[in-house]
Coordinates of C-alpha atoms and ligand atoms in Angstrom, one line a residue:
X333 CA 0.0 0.0 0.0
X334 CA 1.2 3.5 -0.8
X335 CA 0.6 6.6 1.2
X336 CA -1.7 9.1 -0.5
X337 CA -0.7 12.6 -1.2
X338 CA -2.4 13.9 1.9
X339 CA -0.9 11.1 4.1
X340 CA 2.5 12.2 2.9
X341 CA 1.8 15.9 3.6
X342 CA 0.5 15.0 7.0
X343 CA 3.5 12.8 7.8
X344 CA 6.0 15.5 6.8
X345 CA 4.0 18.2 8.8
X346 CA 4.0 15.9 11.8
X347 CA 7.8 15.6 11.6
X348 CA 8.3 19.4 11.4
X349 CA 5.4 20.2 13.7
X350 CA 4.4 23.3 11.7
X351 CA 1.5 24.5 9.5
X352 CA 3.8 27.0 7.7
X353 CA 5.8 26.5 4.5
X354 CA 8.4 23.7 4.8
X355 CA 11.5 24.3 2.8
X356 CA 13.7 21.6 1.3
X357 CA 16.7 22.5 3.4
X358 CA 17.1 25.5 5.6
X359 CA 20.4 26.6 7.3
X360 CA 20.6 26.7 11.1
X361 CA 22.3 29.3 13.1
X362 CA 22.9 30.0 16.8
X363 CA 24.6 32.4 19.1
X364 CA 28.1 31.3 18.2
X365 CA 27.5 32.2 14.5
X366 CA 26.4 35.7 15.6
X367 CA 29.3 36.2 17.9
X368 CA 31.9 35.1 15.4
X369 CA 30.5 37.3 12.6
X370 CA 30.2 40.2 14.9
X371 CA 33.8 39.6 16.0
X372 CA 35.1 40.0 12.4
X373 CA 33.1 43.2 11.9
X374 CA 34.4 44.7 15.2
X375 CA 37.9 43.7 14.4
X376 CA 37.6 45.1 10.8
X377 CA 39.1 41.8 9.6
X378 CA 36.2 40.8 7.3
X379 CA 38.2 40.2 4.2
X380 CA 41.3 38.3 3.0
X381 CA 43.2 38.6 6.3
X382 CA 42.1 37.1 9.6
X383 CA 42.3 34.1 11.9
X384 CA 39.1 32.4 11.1
X385 CA 40.2 31.1 7.7
X386 CA 43.0 29.1 9.2
X387 CA 40.9 27.9 12.1
X388 CA 38.1 26.8 9.7
X389 CA 40.7 24.9 7.5
X390 CA 42.1 23.2 10.6
X391 CA 38.6 22.2 11.7
X392 CA 37.8 20.6 8.3
X393 CA 41.2 18.8 8.2
X394 CA 40.5 17.4 11.7
X395 CA 37.0 16.3 10.8
X396 CA 37.7 14.8 7.4
X397 CA 41.2 13.5 8.0
X398 CA 42.3 15.3 4.8
X399 CA 46.0 16.2 4.8
X400 CA 45.3 19.8 3.9
X401 CA 42.1 21.9 3.4
X402 CA 42.2 25.2 1.6
X403 CA 39.1 27.5 2.0
X404 CA 37.8 29.0 -1.2
X405 CA 35.0 31.5 -2.2
X406 CA 32.7 28.7 -3.3
X407 CA 32.6 25.0 -4.2
X408 CA 32.8 25.7 -7.9
X409 CA 36.1 27.6 -7.3
X410 CA 37.4 24.7 -5.2
X411 CA 36.5 22.2 -8.0
X412 CA 38.1 24.5 -10.6
X413 CA 41.3 24.7 -8.6
X414 CA 41.2 20.9 -8.1
X415 CA 41.1 20.4 -11.9
X416 CA 43.8 23.0 -12.5
X417 CA 46.0 21.3 -9.9
X418 CA 45.3 17.9 -11.6
X419 CA 46.8 19.2 -14.8
X420 CA 43.7 19.4 -16.9
X421 CA 44.5 21.3 -20.1
X422 CA 42.5 23.1 -22.8
X423 CA 40.9 20.7 -25.2
X424 CA 41.1 17.7 -22.8
X425 CA 38.2 15.5 -22.0
X426 CA 37.0 15.1 -18.4
X427 CA 34.6 12.3 -17.6
X428 CA 31.8 12.9 -15.1
X429 CA 28.3 11.6 -14.5
X430 CA 25.3 12.8 -16.5
X431 CA 23.3 13.1 -13.3
X432 CA 25.0 15.9 -11.3
X433 CA 24.6 19.6 -10.4
X434 CA 25.7 21.9 -13.2
X435 CA 28.6 23.2 -11.2
X436 CA 30.6 20.0 -11.8
X437 CA 30.5 20.6 -15.6
X438 CA 31.0 24.4 -15.3
X439 CA 34.3 23.8 -13.5
X440 CA 35.4 21.5 -16.3
X441 CA 34.3 24.0 -18.9
X442 CA 36.2 26.8 -17.0
X443 CA 39.4 24.7 -17.7
X444 CA 38.7 24.9 -21.4
X445 CA 38.1 21.1 -21.2
X446 CA 35.0 19.3 -22.2
X447 CA 32.8 17.0 -20.1
X448 CA 32.0 13.4 -21.2
X449 CA 29.1 11.8 -19.5
X450 CA 28.7 8.3 -18.2
X451 CA 25.9 6.6 -16.3
X452 CA 25.3 6.4 -12.6
X453 CA 24.8 3.4 -10.3
X454 CA 21.3 2.7 -9.1
X455 CA 22.3 2.4 -5.4
X456 CA 24.7 5.3 -5.0
X457 CA 23.2 7.7 -7.7
X458 CA 26.8 8.5 -8.4
X459 CA 29.2 7.5 -11.2
X460 CA 29.0 3.8 -12.1
X461 CA 32.5 2.1 -12.3
X462 CA 31.1 -0.4 -14.8
X463 CA 29.7 2.3 -17.0
X464 CA 33.0 4.2 -16.8
X465 CA 35.0 1.1 -17.8
X466 CA 32.6 0.2 -20.6
X467 CA 32.9 3.7 -22.0
X468 CA 36.7 3.6 -21.9
X469 CA 36.9 0.0 -23.3
X470 CA 34.9 1.2 -26.3
X471 CA 36.3 4.7 -26.8
X472 CA 39.8 5.0 -25.4
X473 CA 43.3 3.6 -25.5
X474 CA 46.1 4.0 -23.0
X475 CA 49.8 3.9 -23.6
X476 CA 50.6 3.4 -19.9
X477 CA 51.0 7.1 -19.3
X478 CA 48.0 8.9 -20.9
X479 CA 44.5 8.0 -21.8
X480 CA 43.5 8.9 -25.3
X481 CA 40.1 9.2 -26.8
X482 CA 40.5 7.1 -30.0
X483 CA 38.2 9.0 -32.5
X484 CA 39.5 12.5 -31.7
X485 CA 43.0 11.8 -30.4
X486 CA 42.3 14.0 -27.5
X487 CA 43.4 13.3 -23.9
X488 CA 41.0 12.0 -21.3
X489 CA 42.7 13.7 -18.4
X490 CA 40.5 13.3 -15.4
X491 CA 37.3 11.7 -14.0
X492 CA 35.0 13.5 -11.6
X493 CA 32.5 11.4 -9.7
X494 CA 30.0 13.2 -7.4
X495 CA 28.7 11.9 -4.1
X496 CA 25.0 12.6 -4.8
X497 CA 22.9 13.9 -1.9
X498 CA 25.8 12.8 0.4
X499 CA 25.7 9.1 -0.7
X500 CA 29.3 8.0 -1.4
X501 CA 30.1 6.6 -4.8
X502 CA 32.0 3.2 -5.2
X503 CA 35.4 4.8 -4.7
X504 CA 37.5 1.6 -4.6
X505 CA 36.2 0.4 -8.0
X506 CA 36.5 3.9 -9.5
X507 CA 40.1 4.2 -8.3
X508 CA 40.9 0.8 -9.9
X509 CA 39.5 1.9 -13.3
X510 CA 41.2 5.3 -13.1
X511 CA 44.6 3.7 -12.3
X512 CA 44.3 1.1 -15.0
X513 CA 43.5 3.9 -17.6
X514 CA 45.9 6.5 -16.3
X515 CA 43.1 9.0 -15.5
X516 CA 43.3 11.4 -12.5
X517 CA 40.4 11.0 -10.0
X518 CA 38.9 14.2 -8.6
X519 CA 36.0 13.9 -6.1
X520 CA 33.2 16.4 -6.2
X521 CA 32.4 16.0 -2.5
X522 CA 30.3 19.3 -2.5
X523 CA 27.3 17.5 -1.0
X524 CA 29.0 15.0 1.2
X525 CA 30.7 16.7 4.1
X526 CA 30.1 14.2 7.0
X527 CA 29.8 11.1 4.7
X528 CA 32.2 8.2 4.9
X529 CA 33.1 5.4 2.5
X530 CA 34.4 2.3 4.3
X531 CA 35.3 4.5 7.2
X532 CA 37.2 7.1 5.2
X533 CA 35.7 10.6 4.7
X534 CA 34.6 11.3 1.2
X535 CA 37.0 13.6 -0.7
X536 CA 40.1 12.1 0.9
X537 CA 40.8 9.3 -1.7
X538 CA 41.6 11.6 -4.6
X539 CA 44.7 13.9 -4.7
X540 CA 42.3 16.8 -5.0
X541 CA 38.6 17.1 -4.0
X542 CA 36.1 19.9 -3.4
X543 CA 33.5 20.6 -0.7
X544 CA 30.8 23.3 -0.8
X545 CA 29.4 25.5 2.0
X546 CA 26.7 27.2 -0.1
X547 CA 23.5 28.2 1.8
X548 CA 21.7 24.9 1.0
X549 CA 24.5 22.5 2.0
X550 CA 24.8 20.6 5.3
X551 CA 26.8 23.5 6.8
X552 CA 27.1 27.0 5.3
X553 CA 29.4 29.9 5.2
X554 CA 26.9 31.9 3.2
X555 CA 29.0 31.1 0.1
X556 CA 32.1 29.0 0.3
X557 CA 34.1 25.9 -0.6
X558 CA 37.1 23.9 0.4
X559 CA 39.8 22.2 -1.6
X560 CA 41.0 19.0 0.0
X561 CA 44.6 18.0 -0.8
X562 CA 46.4 14.8 -0.1
X563 CA 49.9 16.1 -0.5
X564 CA 51.8 18.9 1.3
X565 CA 53.8 20.3 -1.6
X566 CA 50.7 20.4 -3.9
X567 CA 48.7 21.9 -1.1
X568 CA 51.2 24.8 -0.8
X569 CA 51.0 25.4 -4.5
X570 CA 47.2 25.2 -4.4
X571 CA 47.0 27.8 -1.6
X572 CA 49.4 30.0 -3.6
X573 CA 47.3 29.7 -6.7
X574 CA 44.0 30.5 -4.9
X575 CA 45.5 33.7 -3.3
X576 CA 46.7 35.5 -6.5
X577 CA 50.1 33.6 -6.4
X578 CA 51.5 36.4 -4.3
X579 CA 55.0 35.8 -2.9
X580 CA 54.8 36.6 0.8
X581 CA 56.4 39.9 1.7
X582 CA 55.5 42.5 4.4
X583 CA 54.7 45.2 1.8
X584 CA 55.9 44.4 -1.7
X585 CA 53.7 43.0 -4.5
X586 CA 55.3 40.2 -6.4
X587 CA 53.3 37.4 -8.1
X588 CA 55.1 34.5 -9.7
X589 CA 52.5 32.8 -11.8
X590 CA 48.9 33.4 -13.0
X591 CA 46.6 33.0 -10.0
X592 CA 43.0 33.0 -8.9
X593 CA 41.4 35.3 -6.3
X594 CA 39.6 32.4 -4.7
X595 CA 40.3 32.9 -1.0
X596 CA 37.4 32.6 1.3
X597 CA 36.8 35.9 3.2
X598 CA 37.3 35.9 7.0
X599 CA 33.7 36.9 7.5
X600 CA 32.5 33.7 5.8
X601 CA 35.1 31.6 7.6
X602 CA 33.8 33.0 11.0
X603 CA 30.4 31.5 10.2
X604 CA 32.1 28.3 9.1
X605 CA 33.9 27.8 12.4
X606 CA 30.6 28.1 14.3
X607 CA 28.9 25.7 11.9
X608 CA 31.6 23.1 12.1
X609 CA 31.0 22.8 15.9
X610 CA 27.4 21.8 15.0
X611 CA 28.2 19.4 12.2
X612 CA 28.1 16.2 14.3
X613 CA 24.7 17.2 15.6
X614 CA 23.4 18.1 12.2
X615 CA 24.5 14.6 10.9
X616 CA 22.9 12.9 13.8
X617 CA 19.6 14.8 13.3
X618 CA 19.7 14.1 9.6
X619 CA 20.2 10.4 10.2
X620 CA 17.3 10.4 12.6
X621 CA 15.1 12.1 10.0
X622 CA 16.2 9.5 7.4
X623 CA 15.3 6.7 9.7
X624 CA 11.7 8.2 10.0
X625 CA 11.4 8.5 6.2
X626 CA 12.8 5.0 5.8
X627 CA 10.2 3.6 8.1
X628 CA 7.3 5.6 6.6
X629 CA 8.1 4.5 3.0
X630 CA 8.8 0.8 3.9
X631 CA 6.5 -1.5 2.0
X632 CA 5.1 1.4 0.0
X633 CA 5.3 2.1 -3.7
X634 CA 7.9 4.7 -3.0
X635 CA 11.5 3.6 -2.7
X636 CA 13.4 5.6 -0.1
X637 CA 17.0 6.3 -1.3
X638 CA 19.1 4.7 1.4
X639 CA 22.9 4.8 2.1
X640 CA 25.0 2.4 0.1
X641 CA 26.5 -0.6 1.9
X642 CA 29.7 -0.1 3.8
X643 CA 29.0 3.7 3.7
X644 CA 27.8 6.2 6.3
X645 CA 25.9 9.0 4.6
X646 CA 25.2 12.5 5.9
X647 CA 21.7 12.3 4.3
X648 CA 22.1 15.9 3.1
X649 CA 19.0 15.6 1.0
X650 CA 16.5 12.8 1.4
X651 CA 15.0 11.3 -1.8
X652 CA 12.4 8.9 -2.9
X653 CA 11.8 7.1 -6.3
X654 CA 8.2 7.1 -7.5
X655 CA 6.8 4.3 -9.6
X656 CA 6.8 6.4 -12.7
X657 CA 7.1 9.9 -14.1
X658 CA 3.4 10.6 -13.9
X659 CA 3.3 9.9 -10.2
X660 CA 6.5 11.9 -9.7
X661 CA 4.8 14.9 -11.3
X662 CA 1.7 14.6 -9.1
X663 CA 3.8 14.3 -6.0
X664 CA 5.8 17.4 -6.9
X665 CA 2.6 19.3 -7.8
X666 CA 0.6 18.4 -4.8
X667 CA 3.3 18.7 -2.1
X668 CA 4.4 22.1 -3.4
X669 CA 0.8 23.2 -3.5
X670 CA 0.4 22.1 0.2
X671 CA 3.4 24.3 1.1
X672 CA 5.8 21.4 1.4
X673 CA 8.8 21.9 -0.8
X674 CA 9.7 19.0 -3.0
X675 CA 12.0 19.0 -6.0
X676 CA 12.9 16.8 -8.9
X677 CA 16.5 15.9 -9.5
X678 CA 18.6 17.9 -11.9
X679 CA 18.1 17.7 -15.6
X680 CA 20.7 15.4 -17.2
X681 CA 23.8 17.4 -18.2
X682 CA 23.7 16.2 -21.8
X683 CA 20.2 17.8 -22.1
X684 CA 21.5 21.3 -21.3
X685 CA 22.1 23.6 -24.3
X686 CA 25.8 24.2 -23.6
X687 CA 26.6 20.5 -23.0
X688 CA 24.2 18.8 -25.5
X689 CA 27.0 18.3 -28.1
X690 CA 29.2 16.5 -25.5
X691 CA 30.1 12.9 -25.8
X692 CA 28.4 10.4 -23.5
X693 CA 28.0 6.7 -22.9
X694 CA 24.7 4.9 -22.5
X695 CA 22.6 6.5 -19.8
X696 CA 19.6 4.3 -19.0
X697 CA 19.9 4.5 -15.2
X698 CA 20.4 8.3 -15.2
X699 CA 17.4 8.7 -17.4
X700 CA 15.3 6.4 -15.3
X701 CA 16.2 8.1 -12.0
X702 CA 15.9 11.6 -13.6
X703 CA 12.2 10.8 -14.4
X704 CA 11.2 9.3 -11.0
X705 CA 13.2 10.9 -8.2
X706 CA 11.8 13.5 -5.7
X707 CA 13.8 15.3 -3.0
X708 CA 11.7 15.7 0.2
X709 CA 12.2 18.1 3.1
X710 CA 15.6 17.5 4.8
X711 CA 16.3 20.3 7.3
X712 CA 17.5 18.8 10.6
X713 CA 14.6 18.6 13.1
X714 CA 15.0 19.9 16.6
X715 CA 17.9 22.2 15.7
X716 CA 16.6 25.0 17.9
X717 CA 17.7 22.9 20.9
X718 CA 21.3 22.5 19.5
Ligands
PLP1114 C1 26.8 22.7 -4.4 C2 27.6 22.0 -5.4 C3 28.8 22.4 -6.0 C4 29.4 23.7 -5.6 O1 28.6 24.7 -5.5 P1 28.9 26.2 -5.1 O2 27.5 26.8 -5.1 O3 29.8 26.8 -6.1 O4 29.5 26.2 -3.7 C5 29.4 21.6 -6.8 N1 28.9 20.4 -7.2 C6 27.8 19.9 -6.7 C7 27.4 18.6 -7.0 C8 27.1 20.7 -5.8 O5 25.9 20.2 -5.3

C-alpha cells in the first residue's frame, strides 16, 4: 500500500510540527555564529586577512582527515582549482556523471576542457564504475601514461564522480578503473561533508577534492568551498594559486604565476567555524530524519534512497523514487501546493544547451532516475535545541 498525497503531507507536517511552509533545506544558526561574525566586523578583519580562515581549514582537516584543506569562495572555485592542480588542459576531456549539479560541468568548462558523461549506479546515484570502464573500453586507449580518446585523439585527463545527496560513490572500484586507464580521479564532494566510505571521509581518496558550503549545504558559510589536498607540496601550491600567487612579503607585491582570487573571506570563515561545531549534531539529526522516512516508505510504492552498503551518509537531501514519471509529477505538484517543498533531481547534463553536443555513454539509469526521483524536506529537526 502506498501513502496518499495527503498522508505524505500529514506525515511531513507531523515531523516538522508546523503549518507553515516547509523548505527543502534551511540553514541553522545559533549564538556562536552571531558572535563570530560580529567579531570579524568589530575587528575590521572581514576580508582576506584574519584568523578564522586558518581555524576553519584546521577544523575541516581534523573532521575529514584530509592532509590539507584550503578554503575558497565557493565549491565551484574549489573544483576549478582541483582540476587546475590535476593538470587538466585546454581541449582535454574530463569524464563525469550525467546526473549531477551543473557546477561540476561548469568547473570542467572553465578549464577549457569538455565533459564526457557516463551513467550512474542505481544504489549510489553516483558514477558507475562499470559504465566508466565500458565507455573507456569502447572509446579509449592508453599507452601506460596517458588515456587517449580514439576517435578524436584528445586526452581523457580526469574523472570527476560526485557523491549525490551525500551518498558515497563506489570509490575503490573507480580508483581501480582510473589507475588502469591513467586517469586522474577528482572527487566532487560538495554534497558529502560528513559522509564516509568504508570508514574514510569522502573527498580524501583523490589527490584533490572539493567541498561546498553554499547556503543549502549541510553547513554553510553563506557562500564558500574547500579544496582538500592529499599532499603537502601540492597543497602549498594550491593555496598559492588561490591567493593570486602572491609571494609573501610584508609590503611588496610580487606574483610568480597566473593565480585566482579564490580565497574565502574571513567573514564567511567565521560563520564556518561556528557551523563546524554543530556538524556532528546536524548529521545525527539528519540520520534520525532519514530513519523516520525509511520507516514511513517501507512496504510502499515509493522507494526511499538509502545509504550504500559499507557507507555512512550525511543524508544531506532525502529522496524517494516514484513508480513512474506521472506519479513523480503529481507528488511534486501536490506537495508544493500544500506548502511542502519537494523538488525533482537535476536535468541530465547532456540535455542542457551548452553540453548537449558533448560525448556520452549509454545513460539508461540516469534517465530512469531523472524521471522518477523526488527530493523531500531534509532540514535537521530539533535544531533549535542545539
Ligand atoms: C553545491 C555543489 C557544488 C558547488 O557549488 P557552489 O555553489 O559553487 O558552492 C558543486 N557540485 C555539486 C554537485 C554541488 O551540489
